[in-house]
GROMACS .gro file of C-alpha atoms in nm:
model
  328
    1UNK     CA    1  -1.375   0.052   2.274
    2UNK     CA    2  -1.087   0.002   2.453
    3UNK     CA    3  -0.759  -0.118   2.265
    4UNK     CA    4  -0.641  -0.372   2.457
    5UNK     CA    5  -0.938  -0.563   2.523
    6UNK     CA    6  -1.129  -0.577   2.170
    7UNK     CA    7  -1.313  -0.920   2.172
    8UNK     CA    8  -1.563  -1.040   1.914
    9UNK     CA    9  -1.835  -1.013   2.098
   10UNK     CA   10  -1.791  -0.643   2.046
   11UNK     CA   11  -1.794  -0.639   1.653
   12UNK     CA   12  -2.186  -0.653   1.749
   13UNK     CA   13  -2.183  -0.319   1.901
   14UNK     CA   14  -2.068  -0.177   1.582
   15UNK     CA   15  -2.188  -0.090   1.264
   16UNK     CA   16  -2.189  -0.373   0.961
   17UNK     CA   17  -2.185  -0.266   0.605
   18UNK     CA   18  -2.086  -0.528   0.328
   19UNK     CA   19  -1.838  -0.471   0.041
   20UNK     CA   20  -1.772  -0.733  -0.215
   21UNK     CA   21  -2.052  -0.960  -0.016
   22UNK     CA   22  -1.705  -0.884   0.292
   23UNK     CA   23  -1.895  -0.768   0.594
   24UNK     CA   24  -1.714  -0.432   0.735
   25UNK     CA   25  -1.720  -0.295   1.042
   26UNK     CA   26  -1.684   0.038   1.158
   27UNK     CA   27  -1.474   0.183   1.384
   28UNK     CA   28  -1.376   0.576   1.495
   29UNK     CA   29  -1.524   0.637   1.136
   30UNK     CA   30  -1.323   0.346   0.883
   31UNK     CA   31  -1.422   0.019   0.763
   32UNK     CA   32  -1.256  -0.282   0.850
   33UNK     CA   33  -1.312  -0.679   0.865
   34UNK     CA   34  -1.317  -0.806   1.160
   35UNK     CA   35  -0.959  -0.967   1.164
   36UNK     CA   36  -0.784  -0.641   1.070
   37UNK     CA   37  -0.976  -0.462   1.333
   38UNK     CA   38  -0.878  -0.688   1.620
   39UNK     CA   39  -0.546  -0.691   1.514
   40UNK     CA   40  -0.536  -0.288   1.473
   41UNK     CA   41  -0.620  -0.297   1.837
   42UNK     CA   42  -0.353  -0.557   1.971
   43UNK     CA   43  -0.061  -0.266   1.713
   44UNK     CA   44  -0.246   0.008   1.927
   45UNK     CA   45  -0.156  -0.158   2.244
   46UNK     CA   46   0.167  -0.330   2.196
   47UNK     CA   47   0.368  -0.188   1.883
   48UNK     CA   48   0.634   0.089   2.072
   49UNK     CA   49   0.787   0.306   1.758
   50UNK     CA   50   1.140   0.398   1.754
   51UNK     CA   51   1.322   0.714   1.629
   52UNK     CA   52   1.465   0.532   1.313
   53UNK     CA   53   1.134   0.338   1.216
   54UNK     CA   54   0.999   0.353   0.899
   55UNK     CA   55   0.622   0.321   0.823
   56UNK     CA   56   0.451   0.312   0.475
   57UNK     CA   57   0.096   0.375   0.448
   58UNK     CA   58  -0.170   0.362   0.177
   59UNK     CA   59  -0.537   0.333   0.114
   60UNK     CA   60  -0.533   0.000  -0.087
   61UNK     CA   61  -0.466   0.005  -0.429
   62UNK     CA   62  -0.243   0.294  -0.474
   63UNK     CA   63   0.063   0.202  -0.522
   64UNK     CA   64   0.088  -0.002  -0.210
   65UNK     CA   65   0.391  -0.294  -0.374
   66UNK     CA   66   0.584  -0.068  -0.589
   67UNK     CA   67   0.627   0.166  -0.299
   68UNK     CA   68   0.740  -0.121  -0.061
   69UNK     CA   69   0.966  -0.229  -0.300
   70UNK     CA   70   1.127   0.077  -0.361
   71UNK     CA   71   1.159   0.131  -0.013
   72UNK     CA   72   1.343  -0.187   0.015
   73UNK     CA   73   1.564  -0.188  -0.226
   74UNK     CA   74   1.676   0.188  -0.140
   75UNK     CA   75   1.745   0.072   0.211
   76UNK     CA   76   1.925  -0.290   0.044
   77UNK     CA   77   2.131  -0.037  -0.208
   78UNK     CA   78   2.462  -0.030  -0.053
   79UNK     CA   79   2.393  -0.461   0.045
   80UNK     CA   80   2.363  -0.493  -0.317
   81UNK     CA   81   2.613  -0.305  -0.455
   82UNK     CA   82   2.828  -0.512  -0.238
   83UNK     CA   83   2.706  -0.836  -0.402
   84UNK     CA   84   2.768  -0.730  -0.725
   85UNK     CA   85   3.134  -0.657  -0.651
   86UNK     CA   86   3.122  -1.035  -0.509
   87UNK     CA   87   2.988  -1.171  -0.811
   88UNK     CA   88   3.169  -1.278  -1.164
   89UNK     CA   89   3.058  -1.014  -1.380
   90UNK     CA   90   3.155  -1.190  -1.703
   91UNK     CA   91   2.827  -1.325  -1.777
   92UNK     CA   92   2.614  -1.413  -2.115
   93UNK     CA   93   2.372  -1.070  -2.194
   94UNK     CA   94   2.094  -1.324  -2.007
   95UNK     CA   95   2.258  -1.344  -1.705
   96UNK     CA   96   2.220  -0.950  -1.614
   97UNK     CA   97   2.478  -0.941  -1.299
   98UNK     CA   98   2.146  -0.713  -1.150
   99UNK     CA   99   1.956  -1.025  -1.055
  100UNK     CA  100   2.170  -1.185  -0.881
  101UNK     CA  101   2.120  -1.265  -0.567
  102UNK     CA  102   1.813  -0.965  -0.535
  103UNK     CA  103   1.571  -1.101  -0.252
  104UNK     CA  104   1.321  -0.932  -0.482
  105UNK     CA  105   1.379  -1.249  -0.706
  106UNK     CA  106   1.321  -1.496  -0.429
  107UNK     CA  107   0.979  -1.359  -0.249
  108UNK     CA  108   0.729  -1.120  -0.328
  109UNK     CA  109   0.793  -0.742  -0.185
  110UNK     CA  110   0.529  -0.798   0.090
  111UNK     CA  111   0.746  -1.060   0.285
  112UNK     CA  112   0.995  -0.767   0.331
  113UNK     CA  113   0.786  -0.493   0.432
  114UNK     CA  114   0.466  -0.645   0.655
  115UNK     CA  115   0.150  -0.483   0.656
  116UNK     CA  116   0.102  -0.450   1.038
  117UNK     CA  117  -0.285  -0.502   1.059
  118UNK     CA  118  -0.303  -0.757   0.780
  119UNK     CA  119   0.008  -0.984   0.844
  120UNK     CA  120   0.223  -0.935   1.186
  121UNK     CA  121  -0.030  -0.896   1.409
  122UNK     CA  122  -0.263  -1.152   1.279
  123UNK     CA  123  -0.037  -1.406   1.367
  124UNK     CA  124  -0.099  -1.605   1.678
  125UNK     CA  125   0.110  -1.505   1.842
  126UNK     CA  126   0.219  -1.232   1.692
  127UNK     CA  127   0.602  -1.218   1.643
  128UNK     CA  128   0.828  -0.995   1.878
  129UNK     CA  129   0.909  -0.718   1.688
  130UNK     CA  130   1.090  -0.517   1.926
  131UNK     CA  131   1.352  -0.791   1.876
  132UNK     CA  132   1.360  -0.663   1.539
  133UNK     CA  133   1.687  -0.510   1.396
  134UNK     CA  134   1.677  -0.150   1.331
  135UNK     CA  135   1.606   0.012   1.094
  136UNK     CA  136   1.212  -0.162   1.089
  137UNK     CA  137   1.038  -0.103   0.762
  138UNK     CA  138   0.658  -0.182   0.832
  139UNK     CA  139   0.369  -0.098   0.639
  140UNK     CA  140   0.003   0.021   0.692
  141UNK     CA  141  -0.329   0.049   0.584
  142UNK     CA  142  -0.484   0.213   0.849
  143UNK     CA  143  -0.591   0.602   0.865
  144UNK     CA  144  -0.343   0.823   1.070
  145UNK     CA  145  -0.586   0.872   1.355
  146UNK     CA  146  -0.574   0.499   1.444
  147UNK     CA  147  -0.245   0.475   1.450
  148UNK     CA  148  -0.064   0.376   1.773
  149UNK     CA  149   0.067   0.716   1.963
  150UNK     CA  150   0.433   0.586   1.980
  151UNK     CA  151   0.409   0.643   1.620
  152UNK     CA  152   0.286   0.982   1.592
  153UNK     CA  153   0.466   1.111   1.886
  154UNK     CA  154   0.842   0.957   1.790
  155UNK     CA  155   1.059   1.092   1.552
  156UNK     CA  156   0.997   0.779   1.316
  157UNK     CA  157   0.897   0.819   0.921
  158UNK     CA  158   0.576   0.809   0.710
  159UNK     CA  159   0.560   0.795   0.351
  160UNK     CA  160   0.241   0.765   0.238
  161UNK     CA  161   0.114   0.690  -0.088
  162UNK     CA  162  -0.244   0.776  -0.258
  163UNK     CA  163  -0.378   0.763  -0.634
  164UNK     CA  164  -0.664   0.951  -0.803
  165UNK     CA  165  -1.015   0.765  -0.679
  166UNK     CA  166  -1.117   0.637  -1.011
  167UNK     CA  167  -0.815   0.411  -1.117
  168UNK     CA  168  -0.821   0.322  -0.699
  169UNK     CA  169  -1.122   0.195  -0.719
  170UNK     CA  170  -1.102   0.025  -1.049
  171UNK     CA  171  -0.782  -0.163  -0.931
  172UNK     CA  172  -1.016  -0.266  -0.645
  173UNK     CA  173  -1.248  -0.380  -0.839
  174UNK     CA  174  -1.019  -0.624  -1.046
  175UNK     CA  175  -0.829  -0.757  -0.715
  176UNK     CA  176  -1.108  -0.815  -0.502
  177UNK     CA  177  -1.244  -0.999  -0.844
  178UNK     CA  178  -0.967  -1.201  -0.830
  179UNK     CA  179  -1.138  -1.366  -0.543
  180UNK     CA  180  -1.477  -1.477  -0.693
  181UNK     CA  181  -1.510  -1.796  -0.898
  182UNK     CA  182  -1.588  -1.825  -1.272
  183UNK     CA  183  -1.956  -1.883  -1.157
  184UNK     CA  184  -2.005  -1.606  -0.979
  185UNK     CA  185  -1.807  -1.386  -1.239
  186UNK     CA  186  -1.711  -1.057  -1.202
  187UNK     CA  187  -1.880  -0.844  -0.876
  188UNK     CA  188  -2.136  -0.534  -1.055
  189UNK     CA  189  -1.964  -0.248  -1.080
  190UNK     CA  190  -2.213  -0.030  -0.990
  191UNK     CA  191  -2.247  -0.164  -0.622
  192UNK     CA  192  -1.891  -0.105  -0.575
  193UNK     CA  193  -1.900   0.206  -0.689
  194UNK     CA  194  -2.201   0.312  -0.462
  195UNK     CA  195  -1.970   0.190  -0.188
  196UNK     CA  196  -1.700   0.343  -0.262
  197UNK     CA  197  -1.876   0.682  -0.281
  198UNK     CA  198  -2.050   0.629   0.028
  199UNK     CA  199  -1.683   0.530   0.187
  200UNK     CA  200  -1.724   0.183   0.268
  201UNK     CA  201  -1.454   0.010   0.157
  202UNK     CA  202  -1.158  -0.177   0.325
  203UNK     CA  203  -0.994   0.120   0.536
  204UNK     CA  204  -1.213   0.352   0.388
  205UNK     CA  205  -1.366   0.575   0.387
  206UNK     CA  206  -1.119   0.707   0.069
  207UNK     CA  207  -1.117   1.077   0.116
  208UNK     CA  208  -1.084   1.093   0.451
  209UNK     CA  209  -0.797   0.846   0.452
  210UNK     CA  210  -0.647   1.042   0.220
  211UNK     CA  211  -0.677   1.379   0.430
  212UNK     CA  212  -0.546   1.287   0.783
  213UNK     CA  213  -0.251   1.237   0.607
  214UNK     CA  214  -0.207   1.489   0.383
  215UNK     CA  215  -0.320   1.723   0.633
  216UNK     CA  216  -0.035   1.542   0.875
  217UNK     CA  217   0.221   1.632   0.586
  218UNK     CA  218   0.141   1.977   0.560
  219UNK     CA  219   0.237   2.011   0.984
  220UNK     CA  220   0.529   1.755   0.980
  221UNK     CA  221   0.718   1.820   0.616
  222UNK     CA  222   0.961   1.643   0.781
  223UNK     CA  223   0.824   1.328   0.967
  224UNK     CA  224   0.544   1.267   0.679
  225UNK     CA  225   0.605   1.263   0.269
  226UNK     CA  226   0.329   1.287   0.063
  227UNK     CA  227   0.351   1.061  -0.302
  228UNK     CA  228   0.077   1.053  -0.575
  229UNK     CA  229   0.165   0.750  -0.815
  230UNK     CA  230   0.065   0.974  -1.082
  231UNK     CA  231   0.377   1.175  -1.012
  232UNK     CA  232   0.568   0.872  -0.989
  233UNK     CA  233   0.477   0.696  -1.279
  234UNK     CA  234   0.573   1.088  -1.462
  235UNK     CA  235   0.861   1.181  -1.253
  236UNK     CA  236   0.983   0.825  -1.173
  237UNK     CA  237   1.382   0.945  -1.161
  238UNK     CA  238   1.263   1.226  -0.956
  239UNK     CA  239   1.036   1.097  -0.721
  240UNK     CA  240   1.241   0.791  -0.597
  241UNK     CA  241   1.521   1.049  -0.505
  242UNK     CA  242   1.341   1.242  -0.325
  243UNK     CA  243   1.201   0.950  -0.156
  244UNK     CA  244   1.582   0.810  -0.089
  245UNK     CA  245   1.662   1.144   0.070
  246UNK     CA  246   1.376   1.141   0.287
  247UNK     CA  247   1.443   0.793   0.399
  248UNK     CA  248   1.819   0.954   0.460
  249UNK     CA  249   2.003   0.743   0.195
  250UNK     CA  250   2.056   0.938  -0.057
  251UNK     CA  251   2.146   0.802  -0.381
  252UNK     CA  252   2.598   0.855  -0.478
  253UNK     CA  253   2.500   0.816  -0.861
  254UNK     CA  254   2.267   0.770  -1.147
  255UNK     CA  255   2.373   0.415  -1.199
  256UNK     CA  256   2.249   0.328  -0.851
  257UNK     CA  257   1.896   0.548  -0.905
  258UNK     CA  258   1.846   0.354  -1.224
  259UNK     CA  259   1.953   0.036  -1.055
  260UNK     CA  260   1.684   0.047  -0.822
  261UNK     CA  261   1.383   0.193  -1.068
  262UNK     CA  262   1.454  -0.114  -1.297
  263UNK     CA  263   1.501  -0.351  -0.958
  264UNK     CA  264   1.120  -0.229  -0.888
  265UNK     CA  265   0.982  -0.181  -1.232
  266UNK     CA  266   0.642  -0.331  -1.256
  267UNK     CA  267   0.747  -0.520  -1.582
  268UNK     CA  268   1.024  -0.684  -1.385
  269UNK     CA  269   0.806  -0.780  -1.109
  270UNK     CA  270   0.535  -0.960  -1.236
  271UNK     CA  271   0.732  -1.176  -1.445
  272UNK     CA  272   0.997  -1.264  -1.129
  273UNK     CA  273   0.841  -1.666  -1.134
  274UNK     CA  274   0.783  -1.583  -0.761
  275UNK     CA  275   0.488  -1.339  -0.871
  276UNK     CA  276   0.414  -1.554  -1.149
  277UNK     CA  277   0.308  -1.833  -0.976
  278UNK     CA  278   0.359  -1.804  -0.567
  279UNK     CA  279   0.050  -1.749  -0.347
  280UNK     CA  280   0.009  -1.483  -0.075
  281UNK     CA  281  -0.025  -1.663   0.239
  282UNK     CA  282  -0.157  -1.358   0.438
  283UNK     CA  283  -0.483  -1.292   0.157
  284UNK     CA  284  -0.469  -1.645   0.027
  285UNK     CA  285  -0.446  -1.469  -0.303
  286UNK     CA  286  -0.199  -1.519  -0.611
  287UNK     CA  287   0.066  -1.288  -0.620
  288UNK     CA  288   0.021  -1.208  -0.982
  289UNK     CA  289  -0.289  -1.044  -0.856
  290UNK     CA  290  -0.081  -0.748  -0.695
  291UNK     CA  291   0.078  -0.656  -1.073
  292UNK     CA  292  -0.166  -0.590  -1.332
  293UNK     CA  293  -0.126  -0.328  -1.526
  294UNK     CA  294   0.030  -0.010  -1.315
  295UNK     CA  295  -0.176   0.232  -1.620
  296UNK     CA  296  -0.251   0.598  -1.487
  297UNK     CA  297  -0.595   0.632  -1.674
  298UNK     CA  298  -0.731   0.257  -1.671
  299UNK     CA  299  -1.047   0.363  -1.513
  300UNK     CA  300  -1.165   0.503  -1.904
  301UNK     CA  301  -1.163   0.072  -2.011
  302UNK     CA  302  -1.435   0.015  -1.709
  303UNK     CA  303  -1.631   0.317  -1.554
  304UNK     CA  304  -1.876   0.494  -1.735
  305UNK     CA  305  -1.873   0.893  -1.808
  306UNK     CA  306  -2.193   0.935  -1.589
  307UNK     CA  307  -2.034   0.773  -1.277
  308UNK     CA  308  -1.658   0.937  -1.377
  309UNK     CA  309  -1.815   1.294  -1.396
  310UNK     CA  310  -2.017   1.181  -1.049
  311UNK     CA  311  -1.648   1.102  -0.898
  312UNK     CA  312  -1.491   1.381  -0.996
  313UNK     CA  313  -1.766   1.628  -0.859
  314UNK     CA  314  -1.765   1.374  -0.521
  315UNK     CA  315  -1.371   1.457  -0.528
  316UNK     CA  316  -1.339   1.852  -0.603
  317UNK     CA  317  -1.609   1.866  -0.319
  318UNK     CA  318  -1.410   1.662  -0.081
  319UNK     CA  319  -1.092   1.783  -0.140
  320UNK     CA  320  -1.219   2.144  -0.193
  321UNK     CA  321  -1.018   2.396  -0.010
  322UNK     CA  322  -0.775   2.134   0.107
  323UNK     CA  323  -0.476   2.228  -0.120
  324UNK     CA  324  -0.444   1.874  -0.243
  325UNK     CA  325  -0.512   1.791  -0.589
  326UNK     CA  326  -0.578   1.415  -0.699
  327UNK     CA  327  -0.652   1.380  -1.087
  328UNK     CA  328  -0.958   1.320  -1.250
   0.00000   0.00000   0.00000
């Protein structure tokens, strides 16, 4: 299929699975709806990467908002550091001088960082984003190989973000829920779980999402990092310095490191009144849906031991002789 003329009459050449009663349709071996594949096509032709891009990507549910926020707010540091020096500091203990004036107050983290496939080029027409100012912080869903070649080939950024399987798919499994009414209640487990295992899922399949890039960030240490929320929820100090330093803004203090962990913090977050009660234009989905609870582990509250010990012998096999280790 060529990427510049995808039409719908050509989702009927392709395979159709469903997920979450969503049909999918496969392309050069991942799932997609039919939207996200026609605009993946229209990025493949028109996006042109430059040398100071920046370009999350995730399978869904791992991670996805924290990292854009963190991203965001590492590249806002120095912008808000400068508003705090503006403001009256002599406030009541309520009035923490950190919120003010913190875009993260005003919309929800995806506004700032776009997913490429799911909001900018969905819109009709999409916007111009080589009028963008640099540096552009985008983000993506979609597995390395179909990403456009400006991207690969330039010297622009990747962090990617992944999450062990089980707690992925069990955050799926509640968001996509999100989505059904009280009559239908909540989607059977067990059939997304057989789809998950048998990769079809939104961008899936999982594992082999999850290996382009890793494999990517073994070649190109320096154009692709690697993060596993488990090691940031552990290491979170660590982890979002070495992130700053990869994203060349290093942090001058502790202050501003701890600035931006709280900035981000998942507690924070969901109880901004933006992601209390805004909607998400782009999913048609409440944003409170995108914080829930952020615990490594929740899979033990919903997945039984006979399909957890069938995950984890799906993921050593998968991931065997890879070098990458995702817990189980």
């Amino acid at each position: 299929m060529d990427s510049s003329d995808f039409t719908e009459s050509m989702l009927d050449q392709l395979p159709m699975e469903r997920f979450w009663d969503i049909p999918l349709y496969q392309w050069d071996g991942f799932w997609y709806r039919s939207y996200h594949l026609q605009a993946t096509m229209a990025l493949r032709s028109q996006y042109i990467a430059r040398d100071d891009d920046i370009i999350l990507a995730s399978p869904m549910k791992t991670g996805t908002t924290w990292l854009k926020a963190l991203c965001f707010s590492i590249l806002q540091k120095e912008e808000n550091a400068a508003r705090l020096n503006e403001e009256t500091l002599a406030k009541t203990e309520k009035d923490d001088p950190r919120h003010l004036r913190d875009p993260l107050v005003d919309n929800h983290p995806a506004v700032y960082v776009q997913t490429l496939e799911v909001q900018v080029f969905t819109a009709k027409p999409p916007p111009d984003v080589s009028a963008m100012e640099s540096p552009r912080l985008f983000h993506t869903h979609l597995p390395y190989t179909a990403l456009p070649d400006s991207i690969k080939t330039s010297n622009c950024k990747l962090v990617y973000i992944t999450r062990n399987p089980k707690d992925t798919l069990v955050s799926m499994w509640h968001f996509f829920n999100k989505l059904r009414t009280p009559e239908q209640g909540p989607y059977p487990f067990e059939q997304a779980f057989g789809s998950f295992i048998n990769g079809v899922s939104h961008f899936g399949p999982f594992f082999d999402h999850v290996l382009q890039y890793w494999n990517q960030s073994l070649k190109s240490p320096n154009k692709i990092l690697f993060l596993k929320y488990e090691d940031l929820k552990k290491d979170t100090k660590g982890e979002v310095k070495k992130l700053a330093s990869f994203l060349g803004k290093p942090f001058n203090n502790e202050k501003e490191v701890e600035d931006v962990i709280w900035r981000c913090s998942l507690e924070r977050l969901k109880n901004l009144e933006v992601n209390k009660n805004g909607i998400d234009p782009w999913v048609g989905m409440q944003n409170s849906a995108f914080f829930r609870s952020g615990i490594v582990g929740d899979w033990k509250n919903i997945m039984s031991k006979e399909f957890s010990e069938r995950l984890d012998q799906i993921t050593m096999q998968k991931l065997k002789d890879s070098g990458l280790h995702l817990e189980i």
